PDB file of C-alpha atoms in Angstrom:
ATOM      1  CA  UNK A   1      -9.758 -15.383  -5.775  1.00 85.00           C
ATOM      2  CA  UNK A   2      -9.360 -11.891  -4.311  1.00 93.00           C
ATOM      3  CA  UNK A   3      -6.979  -9.028  -5.094  1.00 93.00           C
ATOM      4  CA  UNK A   4      -5.134  -6.167  -3.430  1.00 95.00           C
ATOM      5  CA  UNK A   5      -3.179  -3.276  -4.936  1.00 95.00           C
ATOM      6  CA  UNK A   6       0.515  -3.001  -4.080  1.00 97.00           C
ATOM      7  CA  UNK A   7       2.932  -0.112  -4.619  1.00 96.00           C
ATOM      8  CA  UNK A   8       6.625  -0.867  -4.131  1.00 95.00           C
ATOM      9  CA  UNK A   9       9.995   0.584  -5.073  1.00 93.00           C
ATOM     10  CA  UNK A  10      12.310  -1.785  -6.903  1.00 91.00           C
ATOM     11  CA  UNK A  11      15.958  -1.260  -7.740  1.00 89.00           C
ATOM     12  CA  UNK A  12      18.941  -0.057  -5.747  1.00 86.00           C
ATOM     13  CA  UNK A  13      20.494   3.254  -4.757  1.00 84.00           C
ATOM     14  CA  UNK A  14      23.212   2.616  -7.352  1.00 90.00           C
ATOM     15  CA  UNK A  15      20.925   1.793 -10.276  1.00 91.00           C
ATOM     16  CA  UNK A  16      17.975   3.943  -9.253  1.00 89.00           C
ATOM     17  CA  UNK A  17      14.505   3.066  -8.059  1.00 89.00           C
ATOM     18  CA  UNK A  18      11.259   2.553  -9.940  1.00 92.00           C
ATOM     19  CA  UNK A  19       7.839   2.682  -8.270  1.00 93.00           C
ATOM     20  CA  UNK A  20       5.784  -0.308  -9.390  1.00 95.00           C
ATOM     21  CA  UNK A  21       2.059  -0.784  -8.966  1.00 95.00           C
ATOM     22  CA  UNK A  22       0.747  -4.334  -9.153  1.00 95.00           C
ATOM     23  CA  UNK A  23      -2.454  -6.201  -8.440  1.00 94.00           C
ATOM     24  CA  UNK A  24      -1.628  -9.174  -6.241  1.00 94.00           C
ATOM     25  CA  UNK A  25      -3.812 -12.194  -5.593  1.00 92.00           C
ATOM     26  CA  UNK A  26      -4.434 -13.225  -1.986  1.00 90.00           C
ATOM     27  CA  UNK A  27      -3.928 -16.964  -1.493  1.00 85.00           C
ATOM     28  CA  UNK A  28      -5.643 -19.047   1.163  1.00 78.00           C
ATOM     29  CA  UNK A  29      -7.735 -18.062   4.156  1.00 84.00           C
ATOM     30  CA  UNK A  30      -5.016 -16.498   6.324  1.00 91.00           C
ATOM     31  CA  UNK A  31      -5.427 -12.884   5.183  1.00 93.00           C
ATOM     32  CA  UNK A  32      -3.244 -11.470   7.968  1.00 94.00           C
ATOM     33  CA  UNK A  33      -0.334 -13.704   6.972  1.00 94.00           C
ATOM     34  CA  UNK A  34      -0.779 -12.787   3.300  1.00 94.00           C
ATOM     35  CA  UNK A  35      -0.850  -9.045   4.040  1.00 96.00           C
ATOM     36  CA  UNK A  36       2.246  -9.361   6.233  1.00 96.00           C
ATOM     37  CA  UNK A  37       3.988 -11.212   3.414  1.00 95.00           C
ATOM     38  CA  UNK A  38       3.110  -8.454   0.957  1.00 95.00           C
ATOM     39  CA  UNK A  39       4.508  -5.657   3.167  1.00 97.00           C
ATOM     40  CA  UNK A  40       7.488  -7.757   4.343  1.00 96.00           C
ATOM     41  CA  UNK A  41       6.538  -7.646   8.034  1.00 97.00           C
ATOM     42  CA  UNK A  42       3.855  -6.653  10.513  1.00 97.00           C
ATOM     43  CA  UNK A  43       1.121  -4.455   9.077  1.00 96.00           C
ATOM     44  CA  UNK A  44       0.390  -0.888  10.138  1.00 95.00           C
ATOM     45  CA  UNK A  45      -2.636   1.081   8.995  1.00 95.00           C
ATOM     46  CA  UNK A  46      -1.765   4.232   7.063  1.00 94.00           C
ATOM     47  CA  UNK A  47      -5.339   5.398   6.556  1.00 91.00           C
ATOM     48  CA  UNK A  48      -8.887   4.158   6.075  1.00 92.00           C
ATOM     49  CA  UNK A  49     -11.083   5.161   3.149  1.00 91.00           C
ATOM     50  CA  UNK A  50     -14.631   4.138   2.308  1.00 90.00           C
ATOM     51  CA  UNK A  51     -14.463   0.372   1.792  1.00 91.00           C
ATOM     52  CA  UNK A  52     -10.677   0.048   1.920  1.00 94.00           C
ATOM     53  CA  UNK A  53      -7.553   0.505   3.995  1.00 95.00           C
ATOM     54  CA  UNK A  54      -3.939   1.349   3.143  1.00 96.00           C
ATOM     55  CA  UNK A  55      -1.294  -0.689   4.956  1.00 96.00           C
ATOM     56  CA  UNK A  56       2.487  -0.626   5.232  1.00 96.00           C
ATOM     57  CA  UNK A  57       5.196  -2.406   7.241  1.00 97.00           C
ATOM     58  CA  UNK A  58       5.142  -0.981  10.774  1.00 97.00           C
ATOM     59  CA  UNK A  59       8.940  -1.285  10.993  1.00 97.00           C
ATOM     60  CA  UNK A  60       9.718  -0.048   7.471  1.00 96.00           C
ATOM     61  CA  UNK A  61      11.794   2.917   8.655  1.00 94.00           C
ATOM     62  CA  UNK A  62      13.863   1.060  11.252  1.00 97.00           C
ATOM     63  CA  UNK A  63      14.381  -1.817   8.797  1.00 96.00           C
ATOM     64  CA  UNK A  64      15.871   0.606   6.253  1.00 93.00           C
ATOM     65  CA  UNK A  65      13.245   0.094   3.558  1.00 93.00           C
ATOM     66  CA  UNK A  66      13.371   2.725   0.810  1.00 91.00           C
ATOM     67  CA  UNK A  67      11.300   5.866   1.325  1.00 92.00           C
ATOM     68  CA  UNK A  68       9.466   7.391  -1.605  1.00 92.00           C
ATOM     69  CA  UNK A  69       7.966  10.809  -2.173  1.00 93.00           C
ATOM     70  CA  UNK A  70       4.301  10.858  -3.123  1.00 94.00           C
ATOM     71  CA  UNK A  71       3.868  13.648  -5.666  1.00 94.00           C
ATOM     72  CA  UNK A  72       0.687  15.735  -5.819  1.00 94.00           C
ATOM     73  CA  UNK A  73      -0.389  14.131  -9.101  1.00 93.00           C
ATOM     74  CA  UNK A  74      -0.018  10.544  -7.785  1.00 92.00           C
ATOM     75  CA  UNK A  75      -3.195   8.548  -7.119  1.00 91.00           C
ATOM     76  CA  UNK A  76      -2.150   7.991  -3.478  1.00 91.00           C
ATOM     77  CA  UNK A  77      -1.441  11.637  -2.636  1.00 93.00           C
ATOM     78  CA  UNK A  78      -4.867  12.464  -1.199  1.00 91.00           C
ATOM     79  CA  UNK A  79      -4.767   9.350   1.016  1.00 91.00           C
ATOM     80  CA  UNK A  80      -1.371   9.960   2.655  1.00 92.00           C
ATOM     81  CA  UNK A  81      -1.873  11.550   6.094  1.00 91.00           C
ATOM     82  CA  UNK A  82      -0.282  14.934   6.780  1.00 92.00           C
ATOM     83  CA  UNK A  83       1.940  13.475   9.509  1.00 91.00           C
ATOM     84  CA  UNK A  84       3.692  11.385   6.821  1.00 92.00           C
ATOM     85  CA  UNK A  85       5.468  14.549   5.631  1.00 92.00           C
ATOM     86  CA  UNK A  86       9.202  15.244   5.419  1.00 93.00           C
ATOM     87  CA  UNK A  87      10.431  18.663   4.225  1.00 93.00           C
ATOM     88  CA  UNK A  88       6.916  19.555   3.015  1.00 92.00           C
ATOM     89  CA  UNK A  89       6.715  16.378   0.899  1.00 94.00           C
ATOM     90  CA  UNK A  90       4.373  13.451   1.605  1.00 95.00           C
ATOM     91  CA  UNK A  91       6.449  10.288   2.006  1.00 95.00           C
ATOM     92  CA  UNK A  92       5.773   6.551   2.304  1.00 95.00           C
ATOM     93  CA  UNK A  93       8.296   3.866   3.232  1.00 95.00           C
ATOM     94  CA  UNK A  94       8.501   0.310   1.947  1.00 95.00           C
ATOM     95  CA  UNK A  95       5.711  -1.564   0.199  1.00 97.00           C
ATOM     96  CA  UNK A  96       2.181  -0.176   0.548  1.00 96.00           C
ATOM     97  CA  UNK A  97      -0.949  -2.229  -0.052  1.00 97.00           C
ATOM     98  CA  UNK A  98      -4.606  -1.329  -0.380  1.00 96.00           C
ATOM     99  CA  UNK A  99      -7.097  -4.001   0.586  1.00 95.00           C
ATOM    100  CA  UNK A 100     -10.818  -4.191   1.206  1.00 95.00           C
ATOM    101  CA  UNK A 101     -12.156  -3.250   4.652  1.00 94.00           C
ATOM    102  CA  UNK A 102     -15.766  -4.006   5.547  1.00 92.00           C
ATOM    103  CA  UNK A 103     -15.465  -2.543   9.042  1.00 90.00           C
ATOM    104  CA  UNK A 104     -14.943  -5.977  10.580  1.00 91.00           C
ATOM    105  CA  UNK A 105     -11.962  -7.463   8.779  1.00 92.00           C
ATOM    106  CA  UNK A 106      -9.497  -6.853   5.973  1.00 94.00           C
ATOM    107  CA  UNK A 107      -9.772  -8.921   2.795  1.00 93.00           C
ATOM    108  CA  UNK A 108      -9.083  -8.793  -0.912  1.00 93.00           C
ATOM    109  CA  UNK A 109     -11.255  -7.144  -3.526  1.00 94.00           C
ATOM    110  CA  UNK A 110     -13.396  -9.412  -5.686  1.00 93.00           C
ATOM    111  CA  UNK A 111     -11.875  -8.021  -8.894  1.00 92.00           C
ATOM    112  CA  UNK A 112      -9.211  -5.666 -10.202  1.00 90.00           C
ATOM    113  CA  UNK A 113     -12.057  -3.477 -11.460  1.00 91.00           C
ATOM    114  CA  UNK A 114     -13.297  -3.114  -7.872  1.00 91.00           C
ATOM    115  CA  UNK A 115      -9.780  -2.037  -6.798  1.00 87.00           C
ATOM    116  CA  UNK A 116      -9.801   0.685  -9.450  1.00 87.00           C
ATOM    117  CA  UNK A 117     -13.291   1.843  -8.490  1.00 88.00           C
ATOM    118  CA  UNK A 118     -12.223   2.344  -4.870  1.00 88.00           C
ATOM    119  CA  UNK A 119      -9.339   4.533  -6.104  1.00 83.00           C
ATOM    120  CA  UNK A 120     -11.730   6.228  -8.575  1.00 79.00           C
ATOM    121  CA  UNK A 121      -9.581   5.275 -11.561  1.00 60.00           C
ATOM    122  CA  UNK A 122     -11.261   4.918 -14.930  1.00 39.00           C
TER     123      UNK A 122
END
C-alpha cells in the first residue's frame, strides 16, 4: 500500500469552491494509470523537489478545470514555479498530486507520515 497527497477544488461556481487535501492510496502496479486517474487526464510535471514530484493534468486549462490561487501561507506556495503566476498571484489548475520520485520512476509514499515529512509538516 502506497500513498500520494492530492489537492483539489470541490464545489461549483454557484455554491463556491473548497480546496480539499487528501491522502489517496495507489492501487495496483500501473502507477501511470493511477496518477492519470487522480488528475483526471494526462500528467504534467509542475516541479520536482527532493524525493518527490508535483503533478497536474496537462490539459487542465483547456478542459476548463477550476483554477485556484495559492496564497503565500499555503504549504504549496514555495513549490509553485514563478511562471504559474497570473496578476502577481501563483495559480494552479485542476487537481494536483504529490508523489514519490526516486529519480527513475514515480510511485507512492510508504506512509502518510512520509508524505508529511517531504512537505516538512509536523
